[in-house]
Amino acid sequence: MPEERDISPAEQAQAPLSEEDESLVHRAQGGDARAFEELYRTHVDRVYALCLRMSADRDRAEQLTQDTFVRCWEKLGTFRGESLFSSWLYRMAVNVVLNDQRSRKRRHLRLESTGDLGRYGRAAPEGRTEERIDVERALAGLPEAARTALVLYGIEGYKYREIAEMTGLAEGTIKAQIHRARKLLQEALHGDDEGTSES
């Protein structure tokens, strides 16, 4: 998997709220819709990428992104600035996706696959495009539980304990899912096209 990633929620939680976000959050908490729109524009791409990686479905990710920001607006008054706003928001996005997964399981709906995950990154950095496409496609093909655990741990930077709390699973189960996901991901990336993996 590519090493480049944004600062993880776990790392962000160590940092104080930035002055710019603090001002926007306070204004939005006071009912300023324009301030909330600015927060939306700042964070929507990252929230969408997280939702897509966890859901592996572009249409679903769009809906989950919107659901996250609706929930954010409803719960904004509970944000106290003890961590970065982005940490609080991304944790909310994770919970929205996990709740959606539980709801769909209860309704016996199956995960929809997608063949065009290469376009997920609206703000994707230039270069390494093919590698990113391969990784995202392989990630989308993982079983839902394994993909969720790997995304939260390997990409978003949550600890085993935090993932266990969010998902309601034991830490041992989380570790097993991550191990399984890594194995399947390596097989998907190197098993089919050994001759095309030169960098």
mmCIF file of C-alpha atoms in Angstrom, residues 6-188:
data_model
loop_
_atom_site.group_PDB
_atom_site.id
_atom_site.type_symbol
_atom_site.label_atom_id
_atom_site.label_comp_id
_atom_site.label_asym_id
_atom_site.label_seq_id
_atom_site.Cartn_x
_atom_site.Cartn_y
_atom_site.Cartn_z
ATOM 1 C CA ASP A 6 -3.127 12.467 5.679
ATOM 2 C CA ILE A 7 -2.521 12.880 9.389
ATOM 3 C CA SER A 8 -4.580 10.195 11.081
ATOM 4 C CA PRO A 9 -7.463 10.982 13.436
ATOM 5 C CA ALA A 10 -5.448 9.474 16.261
ATOM 6 C CA GLU A 11 -2.565 11.856 15.512
ATOM 7 C CA GLN A 12 -4.862 14.816 15.042
ATOM 8 C CA ALA A 13 -6.404 14.250 18.462
ATOM 9 C CA GLN A 14 -3.055 15.232 19.973
ATOM 10 C CA ALA A 15 -3.141 18.685 18.389
ATOM 11 C CA PRO A 16 -5.129 21.766 19.407
ATOM 12 C CA LEU A 17 -7.950 23.096 17.274
ATOM 13 C CA SER A 18 -6.573 25.391 14.556
ATOM 14 C CA GLU A 19 -7.545 29.055 14.799
ATOM 15 C CA GLU A 20 -9.264 28.967 11.407
ATOM 16 C CA ASP A 21 -11.356 25.880 12.196
ATOM 17 C CA GLU A 22 -12.038 27.204 15.689
ATOM 18 C CA SER A 23 -13.483 30.415 14.289
ATOM 19 C CA LEU A 24 -15.568 28.586 11.701
ATOM 20 C CA VAL A 25 -16.839 26.059 14.244
ATOM 21 C CA HIS A 26 -17.846 28.747 16.740
ATOM 22 C CA ARG A 27 -19.651 30.684 14.040
ATOM 23 C CA ALA A 28 -21.365 27.535 12.756
ATOM 24 C CA GLN A 29 -22.383 26.590 16.291
ATOM 25 C CA GLY A 30 -24.061 29.994 16.452
ATOM 26 C CA GLY A 31 -26.109 29.163 13.370
ATOM 27 C CA ASP A 32 -23.859 30.690 10.678
ATOM 28 C CA ALA A 33 -24.622 28.564 7.609
ATOM 29 C CA ARG A 34 -21.802 30.121 5.570
ATOM 30 C CA ALA A 35 -19.245 29.074 8.179
ATOM 31 C CA PHE A 36 -20.598 25.531 8.053
ATOM 32 C CA GLU A 37 -20.396 25.578 4.248
ATOM 33 C CA GLU A 38 -16.721 26.510 4.558
ATOM 34 C CA LEU A 39 -16.138 23.601 6.944
ATOM 35 C CA TYR A 40 -17.939 21.371 4.446
ATOM 36 C CA ARG A 41 -15.748 22.511 1.536
ATOM 37 C CA THR A 42 -12.602 22.017 3.605
ATOM 38 C CA HIS A 43 -13.368 18.463 4.687
ATOM 39 C CA VAL A 44 -15.768 16.929 2.145
ATOM 40 C CA ASP A 45 -13.124 15.271 -0.055
ATOM 41 C CA ARG A 46 -11.449 13.516 2.866
ATOM 42 C CA VAL A 47 -14.787 12.388 4.305
ATOM 43 C CA TYR A 48 -15.840 11.084 0.886
ATOM 44 C CA ALA A 49 -12.575 9.157 0.430
ATOM 45 C CA LEU A 50 -13.016 7.570 3.861
ATOM 46 C CA CYS A 51 -16.636 6.621 3.141
ATOM 47 C CA LEU A 52 -15.679 5.168 -0.238
ATOM 48 C CA ARG A 53 -12.820 3.098 1.125
ATOM 49 C CA MET A 54 -15.101 1.639 3.779
ATOM 50 C CA SER A 55 -18.156 1.109 1.562
ATOM 51 C CA ALA A 56 -16.486 0.304 -1.798
ATOM 52 C CA ASP A 57 -19.440 1.912 -3.553
ATOM 53 C CA ARG A 58 -19.302 5.390 -5.091
ATOM 54 C CA ASP A 59 -23.030 6.147 -4.895
ATOM 55 C CA ARG A 60 -23.185 4.864 -1.337
ATOM 56 C CA ALA A 61 -20.141 6.934 -0.413
ATOM 57 C CA GLU A 62 -21.837 10.073 -1.731
ATOM 58 C CA GLN A 63 -24.896 9.371 0.420
ATOM 59 C CA LEU A 64 -22.814 8.512 3.472
ATOM 60 C CA THR A 65 -20.838 11.729 3.036
ATOM 61 C CA GLN A 66 -24.043 13.738 2.997
ATOM 62 C CA ASP A 67 -25.347 11.805 6.006
ATOM 63 C CA THR A 68 -22.132 12.594 7.856
ATOM 64 C CA PHE A 69 -22.470 16.329 7.309
ATOM 65 C CA VAL A 70 -26.160 16.281 8.243
ATOM 66 C CA ARG A 71 -25.200 14.526 11.471
ATOM 67 C CA CYS A 72 -22.345 16.987 11.948
ATOM 68 C CA TRP A 73 -24.720 19.955 11.683
ATOM 69 C CA GLU A 74 -27.126 18.323 14.142
ATOM 70 C CA LYS A 75 -24.383 17.490 16.651
ATOM 71 C CA LEU A 76 -22.147 20.526 16.191
ATOM 72 C CA GLY A 77 -23.217 21.948 19.529
ATOM 73 C CA THR A 78 -21.649 18.963 21.295
ATOM 74 C CA PHE A 79 -18.183 19.662 19.849
ATOM 75 C CA ARG A 80 -16.036 21.199 22.599
ATOM 76 C CA GLY A 81 -12.723 21.645 20.811
ATOM 77 C CA GLU A 82 -10.844 19.060 22.861
ATOM 78 C CA SER A 83 -9.353 17.690 19.627
ATOM 79 C CA LEU A 84 -9.195 18.897 16.046
ATOM 80 C CA PHE A 85 -12.580 19.378 14.408
ATOM 81 C CA SER A 86 -11.392 17.055 11.635
ATOM 82 C CA SER A 87 -10.750 14.249 14.150
ATOM 83 C CA TRP A 88 -14.252 14.629 15.539
ATOM 84 C CA LEU A 89 -15.753 14.764 12.034
ATOM 85 C CA TYR A 90 -13.868 11.729 10.689
ATOM 86 C CA ARG A 91 -14.820 9.686 13.737
ATOM 87 C CA MET A 92 -18.423 10.670 13.033
ATOM 88 C CA ALA A 93 -18.025 9.546 9.400
ATOM 89 C CA VAL A 94 -16.696 6.174 10.559
ATOM 90 C CA ASN A 95 -19.714 5.748 12.836
ATOM 91 C CA VAL A 96 -22.113 6.701 10.025
ATOM 92 C CA VAL A 97 -20.565 4.060 7.746
ATOM 93 C CA LEU A 98 -20.537 1.383 10.460
ATOM 94 C CA ASN A 99 -24.180 2.085 11.304
ATOM 95 C CA ASP A 100 -25.045 1.842 7.619
ATOM 96 C CA GLN A 101 -23.238 -1.501 7.343
ATOM 97 C CA ARG A 102 -25.148 -2.862 10.344
ATOM 98 C CA SER A 103 -28.430 -1.624 8.927
ATOM 99 C CA ARG A 104 -27.768 -3.204 5.531
ATOM 100 C CA LYS A 105 -26.803 -6.495 7.149
ATOM 101 C CA ARG A 106 -30.069 -6.507 9.036
ATOM 102 C CA ARG A 107 -31.886 -5.975 5.747
ATOM 103 C CA HIS A 108 -29.771 -8.721 4.117
ATOM 104 C CA LEU A 109 -28.477 -6.423 1.428
ATOM 105 C CA ARG A 110 -25.249 -7.333 -0.282
ATOM 106 C CA LEU A 111 -22.264 -5.056 -0.770
ATOM 107 C CA GLU A 112 -22.295 -3.570 -4.248
ATOM 108 C CA SER A 113 -19.029 -3.832 -6.092
ATOM 109 C CA THR A 114 -17.499 -1.112 -8.171
ATOM 110 C CA GLY A 115 -15.108 -1.279 -11.069
ATOM 111 C CA ASP A 116 -14.101 2.364 -11.126
ATOM 112 C CA LEU A 117 -12.534 3.103 -7.765
ATOM 113 C CA GLY A 118 -9.651 4.857 -9.474
ATOM 114 C CA ARG A 119 -11.738 8.028 -9.594
ATOM 115 C CA TYR A 120 -12.461 8.085 -5.852
ATOM 116 C CA GLY A 121 -9.834 10.685 -5.028
ATOM 117 C CA ARG A 122 -11.372 13.991 -6.029
ATOM 118 C CA ALA A 123 -8.271 15.678 -4.685
ATOM 119 C CA ALA A 124 -5.843 12.827 -5.310
ATOM 120 C CA PRO A 125 -2.206 13.889 -5.649
ATOM 121 C CA GLU A 126 -0.594 13.588 -9.051
ATOM 122 C CA GLY A 127 1.664 10.643 -9.793
ATOM 123 C CA ARG A 128 1.441 7.006 -8.743
ATOM 124 C CA THR A 129 -2.040 6.978 -10.273
ATOM 125 C CA GLU A 130 -1.903 3.408 -11.517
ATOM 126 C CA GLU A 131 -0.635 2.183 -8.165
ATOM 127 C CA ARG A 132 -3.428 4.015 -6.343
ATOM 128 C CA ILE A 133 -6.021 2.571 -8.723
ATOM 129 C CA ASP A 134 -4.702 -0.968 -8.194
ATOM 130 C CA VAL A 135 -4.718 -0.584 -4.419
ATOM 131 C CA GLU A 136 -8.198 0.912 -4.306
ATOM 132 C CA ARG A 137 -9.607 -1.810 -6.557
ATOM 133 C CA ALA A 138 -7.965 -4.512 -4.467
ATOM 134 C CA LEU A 139 -9.247 -2.856 -1.307
ATOM 135 C CA ALA A 140 -12.779 -2.766 -2.724
ATOM 136 C CA GLY A 141 -12.618 -6.498 -3.366
ATOM 137 C CA LEU A 142 -11.933 -7.406 0.259
ATOM 138 C CA PRO A 143 -14.688 -8.849 2.457
ATOM 139 C CA GLU A 144 -16.490 -6.001 4.221
ATOM 140 C CA ALA A 145 -15.317 -6.746 7.781
ATOM 141 C CA ALA A 146 -11.691 -7.199 6.730
ATOM 142 C CA ARG A 147 -11.745 -4.054 4.573
ATOM 143 C CA THR A 148 -13.266 -1.989 7.378
ATOM 144 C CA ALA A 149 -10.645 -3.118 9.888
ATOM 145 C CA LEU A 150 -7.783 -2.465 7.461
ATOM 146 C CA VAL A 151 -9.031 0.978 6.445
ATOM 147 C CA LEU A 152 -9.507 2.079 10.046
ATOM 148 C CA TYR A 153 -6.134 0.730 11.190
ATOM 149 C CA GLY A 154 -3.825 1.042 8.205
ATOM 150 C CA ILE A 155 -5.184 4.170 6.532
ATOM 151 C CA GLU A 156 -7.048 6.148 9.180
ATOM 152 C CA GLY A 157 -4.609 5.341 11.985
ATOM 153 C CA TYR A 158 -6.977 4.120 14.690
ATOM 154 C CA LYS A 159 -5.634 1.749 17.338
ATOM 155 C CA TYR A 160 -6.961 -1.795 17.829
ATOM 156 C CA ARG A 161 -8.795 -0.711 20.984
ATOM 157 C CA GLU A 162 -10.478 2.208 19.223
ATOM 158 C CA ILE A 163 -11.599 0.008 16.329
ATOM 159 C CA ALA A 164 -12.938 -2.568 18.762
ATOM 160 C CA GLU A 165 -14.961 0.129 20.517
ATOM 161 C CA MET A 166 -16.364 1.461 17.238
ATOM 162 C CA THR A 167 -17.250 -1.913 15.742
ATOM 163 C CA GLY A 168 -18.220 -3.809 18.888
ATOM 164 C CA LEU A 169 -15.749 -6.578 18.045
ATOM 165 C CA ALA A 170 -12.976 -8.001 20.228
ATOM 166 C CA GLU A 171 -9.441 -6.711 19.669
ATOM 167 C CA GLY A 172 -8.326 -10.218 18.739
ATOM 168 C CA THR A 173 -10.977 -10.317 16.040
ATOM 169 C CA ILE A 174 -9.842 -6.946 14.728
ATOM 170 C CA LYS A 175 -6.218 -8.131 14.551
ATOM 171 C CA ALA A 176 -7.307 -11.296 12.747
ATOM 172 C CA GLN A 177 -9.359 -9.281 10.237
ATOM 173 C CA ILE A 178 -6.426 -6.943 9.559
ATOM 174 C CA HIS A 179 -4.083 -9.906 9.067
ATOM 175 C CA ARG A 180 -6.592 -11.503 6.695
ATOM 176 C CA ALA A 181 -7.095 -8.236 4.801
ATOM 177 C CA ARG A 182 -3.364 -7.699 4.332
ATOM 178 C CA LYS A 183 -2.913 -11.233 3.038
ATOM 179 C CA LEU A 184 -5.809 -10.928 0.595
ATOM 180 C CA LEU A 185 -4.630 -7.492 -0.502
ATOM 181 C CA GLN A 186 -1.129 -8.751 -1.252
ATOM 182 C CA GLU A 187 -2.545 -11.688 -3.183
ATOM 183 C CA ALA A 188 -4.775 -9.355 -5.198
#
